[in-house]
Short mmCIF file of C-alpha atoms in Angstrom, two decimals:
data_model
loop_
_atom_site.label_atom_id
_atom_site.label_comp_id
_atom_site.label_asym_id
_atom_site.label_seq_id
_atom_site.Cartn_x
_atom_site.Cartn_y
_atom_site.Cartn_z
CA MET A 27 -15.48 0.42 3.31
CA LEU A 28 -13.06 3.37 2.56
CA LYS A 29 -15.62 5.67 4.22
CA VAL A 30 -15.74 4.32 7.15
CA SER A 31 -11.01 3.65 7.36
CA LEU A 32 -11.80 7.61 6.81
CA THR A 33 -14.29 9.10 9.20
CA ALA A 34 -13.47 6.00 12.08
CA ALA A 35 -9.61 8.66 11.33
CA ALA A 36 -11.91 11.79 11.57
CA ALA A 37 -12.62 10.79 14.85
CA ALA A 38 -9.68 10.05 16.06
CA LEU A 39 -8.08 13.01 15.11
CA LEU A 40 -11.15 14.90 16.94
CA LEU A 41 -10.59 12.65 19.79
CA ALA A 42 -6.55 14.27 19.72
CA SER A 43 -5.45 16.80 22.56
CA PRO A 44 -5.16 20.01 20.69
CA ALA A 45 -3.25 21.48 23.59
CA ALA A 46 -0.28 19.74 23.19
CA ALA A 47 -0.90 18.47 19.39
CA GLU A 48 1.34 17.94 17.39
CA PHE A 49 0.74 17.73 13.16
CA GLU A 50 3.59 16.11 10.54
CA LEU A 51 2.92 15.11 6.89
CA SER A 52 5.52 12.60 5.65
CA LEU A 53 6.40 12.10 1.87
CA TYR A 54 8.96 8.45 1.33
CA LEU A 55 10.67 6.04 -1.83
CA GLY A 56 11.95 2.83 -0.86
CA THR A 57 12.47 -0.39 -2.98
CA GLN A 58 9.28 -2.91 -2.48
CA THR A 59 9.24 -7.07 -2.44
CA ALA A 60 5.47 -8.44 -3.30
CA SER A 61 5.59 -11.93 -1.96
CA ASP A 62 3.94 -15.29 -3.44
CA SER A 63 0.95 -15.63 -3.55
CA ASP A 64 -2.15 -18.57 -4.48
CA ALA A 65 -4.36 -16.73 -7.06
CA SER A 66 -7.31 -18.64 -8.35
CA GLY A 67 -10.78 -17.79 -10.29
CA PHE A 68 -11.69 -18.10 -13.28
CA ARG A 69 -11.48 -16.59 -16.95
CA PRO A 70 -13.49 -14.12 -18.97
CA ASN A 71 -15.62 -15.14 -21.60
CA GLY A 72 -16.32 -18.52 -20.53
CA GLY A 73 -12.75 -19.42 -20.77
CA GLY A 74 -12.04 -21.55 -18.29
CA SER A 75 -11.00 -21.46 -13.81
CA PHE A 76 -6.83 -21.51 -12.85
CA ASP A 77 -5.15 -22.00 -9.69
CA ARG A 78 -1.99 -21.39 -9.51
CA ASN A 79 0.79 -20.00 -6.99
CA VAL A 80 2.10 -16.85 -8.21
CA SER A 81 5.93 -15.43 -8.15
CA TRP A 82 4.76 -11.19 -7.59
CA GLU A 83 7.65 -8.59 -8.68
CA GLY A 84 7.49 -4.89 -7.33
CA LYS A 85 10.20 -3.75 -9.58
CA SER A 86 10.08 -0.13 -7.08
CA PHE A 87 11.93 1.34 -9.61
CA ASP A 88 10.64 0.87 -13.11
CA ALA A 89 7.45 3.54 -13.41
CA PRO A 90 5.87 4.08 -12.41
CA ILE A 91 7.44 4.15 -8.64
CA TYR A 92 7.07 3.00 -5.22
CA TYR A 93 6.36 5.82 -3.37
CA GLY A 94 3.83 6.93 -0.27
CA GLY A 95 2.70 9.62 2.40
CA ARG A 96 1.22 10.03 5.19
CA ALA A 97 -0.42 12.65 7.66
CA MET A 98 -0.29 11.87 11.16
CA TRP A 99 -1.29 14.29 14.12
CA TRP A 100 0.42 13.21 17.40
CA THR A 101 -0.72 13.79 20.78
CA ALA A 102 0.60 14.79 24.10
CA ASN A 103 1.42 11.91 24.85
CA ASN A 104 3.47 10.49 21.66
CA LEU A 105 -0.03 8.53 20.41
CA GLY A 106 -0.61 9.66 16.96
CA PHE A 107 -3.10 9.25 14.30
CA GLY A 108 -4.01 9.93 11.13
CA ILE A 109 -3.98 8.50 7.38
CA GLU A 110 -1.59 6.84 4.56
CA GLY A 111 -1.28 5.66 0.83
CA THR A 112 0.62 3.74 -0.84
CA HIS A 113 1.40 2.86 -4.41
CA THR A 114 2.71 -0.63 -4.71
CA LYS A 115 3.42 -2.20 -7.10
CA ALA A 116 3.20 -6.43 -8.06
CA TYR A 117 3.75 -8.10 -11.49
CA ALA A 118 2.70 -11.46 -12.20
CA SER A 119 5.74 -13.93 -13.86
CA THR A 120 5.60 -14.25 -17.70
CA ALA A 121 5.92 -18.43 -17.32
CA ASP A 122 2.41 -17.55 -14.32
CA MET A 123 0.57 -15.29 -17.18
CA SER A 124 0.92 -18.07 -19.40
CA ALA A 125 0.34 -21.43 -17.53
CA MET A 126 -3.34 -19.49 -16.13
CA GLY A 127 -4.18 -18.45 -19.81
CA PHE A 128 -2.98 -14.44 -19.19
CA ASP A 129 -0.39 -12.46 -21.56
CA ARG A 130 -0.97 -9.71 -18.71
CA LEU A 131 -1.75 -9.97 -14.88
CA GLU A 132 -0.62 -6.53 -13.16
CA PHE A 133 -1.19 -3.72 -10.71
CA THR A 134 0.72 -1.97 -11.22
CA ASP A 135 -0.73 1.96 -10.97
CA GLY A 136 -0.69 0.86 -8.39
CA HIS A 137 -1.50 -1.12 -5.94
CA ASN A 138 -2.43 1.24 -4.30
CA ILE A 139 -2.98 0.53 0.05
CA ILE A 140 -4.85 3.40 1.39
CA THR A 141 -4.91 2.89 5.27
CA ALA A 142 -5.96 4.73 9.01
CA ASN A 143 -3.47 4.50 10.95
CA VAL A 144 -2.68 4.45 14.67
CA MET A 145 1.30 4.60 15.85
CA LYS A 146 3.78 5.49 18.96
CA ARG A 147 6.80 7.26 18.78
CA PHE A 148 9.14 7.32 21.81
CA PRO A 149 10.92 10.62 22.00
CA GLY A 150 14.54 10.52 25.23
CA ALA A 151 14.59 6.49 24.07
CA PHE A 152 18.19 7.91 22.92
CA ALA A 153 19.53 10.24 25.22
CA GLY A 154 21.61 13.40 23.99
CA SER A 155 20.21 12.10 20.46
CA ASN A 156 18.54 13.13 17.86
CA PHE A 157 17.33 9.47 16.46
CA THR A 158 13.34 8.90 17.83
CA PRO A 159 12.30 5.10 17.10
CA TYR A 160 9.02 4.81 15.96
CA GLY A 161 6.20 1.59 15.13
CA GLY A 162 2.20 1.23 14.18
CA ALA A 163 -0.25 -0.35 12.60
CA GLY A 164 -2.92 1.02 10.11
CA ILE A 165 -6.77 -1.09 8.58
CA GLY A 166 -7.82 0.31 4.66
CA VAL A 167 -8.84 -1.00 1.33
CA ALA A 168 -6.39 -1.85 -1.77
CA ILE A 169 -7.47 0.16 -4.59
CA PRO A 170 -5.41 -1.21 -7.31
CA HIS A 171 -5.17 -0.19 -10.90
CA VAL A 172 -5.98 -4.04 -12.33
CA ASP A 173 -4.66 -4.34 -15.56
CA ILE A 174 -5.36 -8.46 -17.11
CA LEU A 175 -5.43 -9.40 -20.49
CA ALA A 176 -6.62 -13.09 -21.06
CA THR A 177 -5.24 -14.89 -23.53
CA GLY A 178 -7.27 -14.99 -27.00
CA ALA A 179 -9.07 -12.34 -24.95
CA THR A 180 -9.89 -8.69 -27.32
CA ASN A 181 -11.11 -7.27 -24.52
CA ARG A 182 -8.58 -5.66 -22.10
CA THR A 183 -9.14 -5.25 -18.07
CA TYR A 184 -7.51 -1.21 -17.01
CA ASP A 185 -9.18 0.70 -15.06
CA TYR A 186 -8.89 1.05 -10.71
CA GLU A 187 -10.90 -1.74 -8.66
CA MET A 188 -11.87 -1.77 -4.84
CA THR A 189 -10.80 -5.05 -3.85
CA GLY A 190 -10.08 -5.83 -0.46
CA LEU A 191 -9.53 -5.34 3.38
CA ALA A 192 -5.23 -3.80 3.36
CA LEU A 193 -3.54 -3.68 6.84
CA ARG A 194 -0.36 -2.92 7.09
CA GLY A 195 2.76 -2.06 10.00
CA ILE A 196 5.42 0.13 10.29
CA ALA A 197 8.65 0.41 12.49
CA GLY A 198 10.92 2.69 11.94
CA MET A 199 13.36 5.14 12.96
CA LYS A 200 13.26 9.11 12.79
CA TYR A 201 16.60 11.76 12.82
CA ALA A 202 15.16 15.43 13.50
CA LEU A 203 17.69 17.88 11.06
CA THR A 204 15.20 21.02 12.95
CA ASP A 205 12.89 21.43 15.30
CA ASN A 206 10.81 21.17 11.92
CA TRP A 207 12.12 18.52 9.41
CA ALA A 208 13.36 15.21 10.04
CA VAL A 209 14.59 12.19 8.14
CA PHE A 210 13.93 8.19 8.94
CA GLY A 211 13.85 5.17 7.53
CA GLU A 212 11.07 2.22 8.23
CA TYR A 213 10.33 -0.81 6.98
CA GLN A 214 6.97 -1.84 6.27
CA ILE A 215 4.39 -5.12 5.37
CA THR A 216 0.81 -4.80 3.65
CA TRP A 217 -1.62 -7.43 3.55
CA SER A 218 -4.43 -7.46 1.54
CA ASP A 219 -7.94 -9.21 0.29
CA ASN A 220 -7.85 -8.62 -3.32
CA ASP A 221 -11.40 -10.16 -5.11
CA VAL A 222 -11.09 -8.96 -8.86
CA THR A 223 -13.34 -8.49 -11.93
CA ILE A 224 -12.08 -9.05 -14.66
CA ASP A 225 -13.69 -7.32 -17.67
CA GLY A 226 -15.66 -9.72 -20.85
CA ASP A 227 -15.06 -8.30 -23.79
CA PRO A 228 -18.31 -7.36 -25.60
CA GLY A 229 -20.94 -10.30 -24.97
CA GLY A 230 -18.77 -12.33 -22.82
CA ALA A 231 -19.22 -12.69 -19.41
CA ASN A 232 -16.45 -11.13 -16.55
CA GLY A 233 -14.24 -13.45 -15.59
CA LYS A 234 -12.57 -13.16 -11.59
CA LEU A 235 -9.56 -13.77 -9.52
CA ARG A 236 -9.08 -13.70 -6.24
CA THR A 237 -5.89 -13.62 -4.47
CA GLU A 238 -3.89 -12.49 -1.24
CA LEU A 239 -0.80 -9.67 -1.20
CA VAL A 240 1.86 -9.18 1.16
CA THR A 241 5.16 -6.55 0.08
CA HIS A 242 7.16 -5.29 2.02
CA ALA A 243 9.20 -2.02 1.10
CA VAL A 244 12.13 -0.92 2.97
CA ASN A 245 10.83 2.91 3.18
CA ILE A 246 13.77 6.48 2.92
CA GLY A 247 11.69 10.03 3.21
CA VAL A 248 11.34 13.53 4.98
CA SER A 249 8.82 14.07 7.25
CA TYR A 250 7.02 18.01 8.14
CA SER A 251 5.79 19.00 11.16
CA PHE A 252 4.18 21.78 12.67
#
C-alpha cells in the first residue's frame, strides 16, 4: 500500500506543469486529540477476546511530541501534489486497558500516518493581503509503533506495523513573510483502519486488535518555497 501511494504521488508530480511549478516544504507542530473508538480482538497466548469502546488520549506535548511535515509540488493552476507524514499518538485510558486485560495499549512513537496528498490553494482570495487559504485531502497508510502488553504476559509488542488504510483532510491559511518563507495555521483530521498483531509469548499464540482511529489536530508551522 505504501509503495502504491508513493508511486501515485510521483506520477502526479511528473504530470505537474514544469513551466510555472513551485516546490514547497512545510514543517509543523500542534495539539492533537483522538476520538473514542471500538477496539475488538483477542489477547495473545489464548487469553480470550475483548470488545470495548476505548477512550484514547493524544498527549501532544508528552515525549515524543506530535509533529508533521509535507512536501508539495504546486502547478500553475494552484493545484498541488505531494507527500505528508504525521506523528500522531493514541494512548488507551487506564480503565479501558484494565477492562480488556492489558497493562499497556498505546501507539506512541507514534501512530504514524503517511499519505499522498492533493491540495488546492486560493491566492488573491483576500485582496491586498498576504493570506492564502488552502485545503486538501490525502490517502495512504498507517504505520504505528505498537506498544502493547497483555496482563500476565511476558512478551511486550514493541515494533512498527503497517496496520491499514489511512485518510487525511486539511483546511488552513498561509501568511507569506517573504517570496520564499511563510507561516501557516491549519486544522487536520485523519482516519485509519488498524489491524494490529499482538505478539505472543514464546510458544504462545499471537493476539489481534482491530480499531478505527480518528485524530483531530490544530497545527502551526513554517514553509519554504522555491
